[in-house]
């Protein structure tokens, strides 16, 4: 089965700095998404990563804070910019259309646990 | 507003017994998917089961099955012959056809399995 990996798996950062999280899939996928899971909470969609064009952001999330890239069909990055302690969360990428499955069936990476001091 | 509600923050089941996790959702859409995801302490989100709203037949995956009641907007998960490895947080999720992939999650139910 296909593998979805994220780097780093966890990080502790100082406020005011930025962190870029990578999501790599070992086969081409149609859709890639980024979610945030705040401590003890459920998952919230940040944006849809579009290949070759700007990401589509959900209400409450902006490109300046969470710039996203998707240069090809297997890779995406999410940057958390100018971090504050409120950004401490697990960030997860998900993919749709994996292995020829329907694009609406999303599979998740292992997540990146971010702590901001 | 489209919302997903899991009214049971915590559930407990004896090993080998059956447990049912509840989920209700609110939508005006007619075409959508429903999912159950499992998140063990490793935090990996694992797709457990999927249901298309246009299908009347309830989905099953080995020991996992759902009771989908479209009119009632209810989507419960039944785990049969519970195993220690089933202990995890379970999230119900809704995906309308019109939303281009935006999964809407419930708040989760923490399931513990007693040996």
Coordinates of C-alpha atoms in Angstrom, one line a residue:
Chain A
X1 CA 0.0 0.0 0.0
X2 CA 1.1 3.6 -0.6
X3 CA 3.0 5.4 2.1
X4 CA 2.4 9.0 3.2
X5 CA 5.2 10.5 5.2
X6 CA 5.6 13.8 7.0
X7 CA 8.7 15.6 8.2
X8 CA 9.4 16.6 10.9
X9 CA 7.4 14.2 13.1
X10 CA 7.7 16.8 15.9
X11 CA 9.4 20.0 16.7
X12 CA 9.7 22.6 19.4
X13 CA 10.0 26.1 18.2
X14 CA 10.4 29.6 19.5
X15 CA 7.7 32.2 19.0
X16 CA 8.2 34.5 16.1
X17 CA 10.0 31.8 14.0
X18 CA 8.6 29.7 11.1
X19 CA 8.5 26.0 10.4
X20 CA 8.0 24.2 7.1
X21 CA 6.3 20.8 7.2
X22 CA 6.7 18.4 4.3
X23 CA 4.3 15.8 3.1
X24 CA 5.5 13.1 0.7
X25 CA 3.5 10.4 -1.0
X26 CA 5.1 7.5 -2.7
X27 CA 2.6 7.6 -5.6
X28 CA 0.8 10.3 -7.4
X29 CA -2.5 11.6 -5.9
X30 CA -5.2 13.8 -7.1
X31 CA -5.9 15.8 -4.0
X32 CA -3.7 16.9 -1.0
X33 CA -5.0 18.7 2.1
X34 CA -3.7 20.2 5.3
X35 CA -5.5 19.9 8.6
X36 CA -4.8 21.2 12.1
X37 CA -5.6 19.4 15.3
X38 CA -5.4 21.6 18.3
X39 CA -4.7 19.9 21.7
X40 CA -7.7 17.7 22.7
X41 CA -9.7 18.9 19.7
X42 CA -10.9 17.5 16.5
X43 CA -9.4 18.2 13.0
X44 CA -10.0 21.4 11.1
X45 CA -9.2 21.8 7.4
X46 CA -6.6 24.6 6.8
X47 CA -6.5 24.4 3.0
X48 CA -6.5 22.4 -0.2
X49 CA -3.1 22.2 -1.8
X50 CA -3.5 22.7 -5.5
X51 CA -0.8 21.4 -7.9
X52 CA 0.8 24.3 -9.8
X53 CA -1.5 27.0 -8.4
X54 CA -2.3 28.8 -5.2
X55 CA -3.9 26.8 -2.3
X56 CA -7.5 27.2 -1.5
X57 CA -7.9 28.3 2.2
X58 CA -10.7 27.8 4.5
X59 CA -12.3 30.5 6.5
X60 CA -10.1 31.7 9.3
X61 CA -6.8 30.6 7.6
X62 CA -4.8 33.0 5.4
X63 CA -1.9 32.5 3.0
X64 CA 0.4 34.9 4.9
X65 CA 0.2 32.7 8.0
X66 CA 0.1 29.3 6.4
X67 CA 1.8 29.4 3.0
X68 CA 1.4 26.1 1.1
X69 CA 3.2 24.8 -1.9
X70 CA 2.5 21.8 -4.1
X71 CA 5.0 21.6 -6.9
X72 CA 3.9 18.1 -8.1
X73 CA 1.5 15.3 -7.6
X74 CA 3.4 13.6 -4.7
X75 CA 4.7 16.5 -2.5
X76 CA 3.4 19.4 -0.6
X77 CA 4.7 21.8 2.1
X78 CA 2.9 23.8 4.8
X79 CA 4.7 26.6 6.5
X80 CA 3.5 27.9 9.9
X81 CA 4.8 31.5 9.9
X82 CA 5.5 33.9 12.8
X83 CA 4.5 31.3 15.3
X84 CA 2.9 31.9 18.6
X85 CA 2.0 29.4 21.4
X86 CA -1.6 29.2 20.0
X87 CA -0.1 27.5 16.9
X88 CA 0.9 24.5 19.0
X89 CA -1.0 21.7 17.3
X90 CA -0.7 18.5 15.3
X91 CA -0.6 19.3 11.6
X92 CA -1.7 16.5 9.3
X93 CA -1.6 16.2 5.6
X94 CA -4.2 14.0 3.8
X95 CA -4.5 12.8 0.3
X96 CA -7.4 11.7 -2.0
X97 CA -7.3 9.6 -5.0
X98 CA -4.6 7.4 -3.6
X99 CA -3.9 4.2 -5.5
X100 CA -6.8 4.8 -7.9
X101 CA -9.3 5.0 -5.1
X102 CA -12.0 7.7 -5.1
X103 CA -10.7 11.2 -4.4
X104 CA -13.2 11.6 -1.6
X105 CA -11.6 8.8 0.4
X106 CA -8.9 10.6 2.3
X107 CA -5.8 9.0 3.9
X108 CA -3.7 10.8 6.4
X109 CA 0.0 11.2 7.0
X110 CA 1.4 10.5 10.5
X111 CA 1.2 14.1 11.6
X112 CA 3.6 16.7 12.8
X113 CA 3.4 17.6 16.5
X114 CA 4.4 21.3 16.9
X115 CA 5.0 23.0 20.2
X116 CA 5.7 26.7 20.3
X117 CA 7.3 28.2 23.4
Chain B
X1 CA -24.4 25.0 9.1
X2 CA -23.0 21.6 8.5
X3 CA -22.0 20.0 11.8
X4 CA -21.1 16.6 13.1
X5 CA -22.0 15.7 16.7
X6 CA -20.6 12.8 18.7
X7 CA -22.4 12.9 22.0
X8 CA -20.2 10.3 23.8
X9 CA -16.9 11.8 24.8
X10 CA -15.8 8.5 26.3
X11 CA -16.9 4.9 25.9
X12 CA -15.7 1.6 27.5
X13 CA -16.1 -2.0 26.3
X14 CA -15.0 -5.3 27.6
X15 CA -12.7 -7.3 25.3
X16 CA -14.6 -9.6 23.0
X17 CA -17.8 -7.6 23.5
X18 CA -19.7 -5.3 21.2
X19 CA -19.8 -1.5 21.4
X20 CA -21.7 1.2 19.4
X21 CA -20.4 4.7 18.9
X22 CA -23.0 7.4 18.0
X23 CA -22.8 10.1 15.4
X24 CA -25.3 12.6 14.1
X25 CA -24.9 15.3 11.5
X26 CA -26.7 18.3 10.2
X27 CA -26.9 19.0 6.5
X28 CA -29.2 20.2 3.8
X29 CA -27.2 18.3 1.1
X30 CA -28.5 15.1 -0.4
X31 CA -25.3 13.7 -1.7
X32 CA -22.4 13.1 0.7
X33 CA -20.0 10.6 2.2
X34 CA -19.7 9.6 5.9
X35 CA -16.6 8.2 7.4
X36 CA -15.3 6.8 10.7
X37 CA -11.6 7.4 11.4
X38 CA -9.6 5.9 14.3
X39 CA -6.8 7.8 16.0
X40 CA -4.7 5.7 18.4
X41 CA -2.1 7.3 20.7
X42 CA 0.4 7.3 17.8
X43 CA -1.9 10.0 16.4
X44 CA -2.1 8.3 13.0
X45 CA -5.5 8.8 11.5
X46 CA -6.8 5.5 10.1
X47 CA -9.8 5.2 7.9
X48 CA -12.1 2.6 9.4
X49 CA -15.2 2.6 7.2
X50 CA -17.0 4.7 4.6
X51 CA -20.6 5.1 3.6
X52 CA -22.1 6.8 0.6
X53 CA -25.4 8.5 1.3
X54 CA -27.0 7.2 -1.8
X55 CA -26.5 3.6 -0.7
X56 CA -29.2 2.2 1.5
X57 CA -27.1 -0.8 2.4
X58 CA -25.0 -0.3 5.5
X59 CA -21.2 -0.6 5.0
X60 CA -19.3 -3.3 6.8
X61 CA -15.5 -3.9 7.1
X62 CA -14.7 -7.1 9.0
X63 CA -15.6 -6.4 12.7
X64 CA -16.8 -2.9 11.9
X65 CA -20.2 -2.0 10.7
X66 CA -22.4 1.1 10.5
X67 CA -26.0 1.8 11.0
X68 CA -26.8 4.6 8.6
X69 CA -30.2 6.3 9.0
X70 CA -30.3 9.0 6.4
X71 CA -33.7 10.5 7.4
X72 CA -32.6 10.7 11.0
X73 CA -29.1 11.9 10.0
X74 CA -27.5 9.3 12.1
X75 CA -24.4 7.2 11.5
X76 CA -23.3 4.9 14.3
X77 CA -20.3 2.6 14.3
X78 CA -20.6 -0.9 15.7
X79 CA -17.4 -2.7 16.7
X80 CA -17.9 -6.4 17.3
X81 CA -15.6 -8.8 19.2
X82 CA -13.6 -5.8 20.6
X83 CA -9.9 -6.1 20.8
X84 CA -7.3 -4.3 22.9
X85 CA -6.0 -2.7 19.7
X86 CA -9.3 -1.1 19.1
X87 CA -8.6 1.4 21.9
X88 CA -8.4 4.8 20.3
X89 CA -10.1 8.1 19.7
X90 CA -12.8 7.6 17.0
X91 CA -13.9 10.5 14.8
X92 CA -17.0 10.6 12.7
X93 CA -16.6 12.7 9.6
X94 CA -18.9 14.1 6.9
X95 CA -18.0 15.1 3.3
X96 CA -20.5 16.7 1.1
X97 CA -20.1 16.3 -2.6
X98 CA -20.2 20.1 -3.0
X99 CA -17.3 20.8 -0.7
X100 CA -14.4 19.6 -2.8
X101 CA -12.8 17.4 -0.2
X102 CA -13.4 19.3 3.0
X103 CA -14.0 16.7 5.7
X104 CA -16.0 18.0 8.7
X105 CA -15.2 16.1 11.9
X106 CA -17.1 15.4 15.1
X107 CA -15.4 16.0 18.4
X108 CA -14.4 12.4 18.8
X109 CA -15.2 9.5 21.2
X110 CA -12.4 8.0 23.3
X111 CA -12.8 4.2 23.4
X112 CA -11.1 2.1 26.0
X113 CA -11.1 -1.7 25.9
X114 CA -10.9 -3.6 29.2
X115 CA -9.1 -6.9 29.2

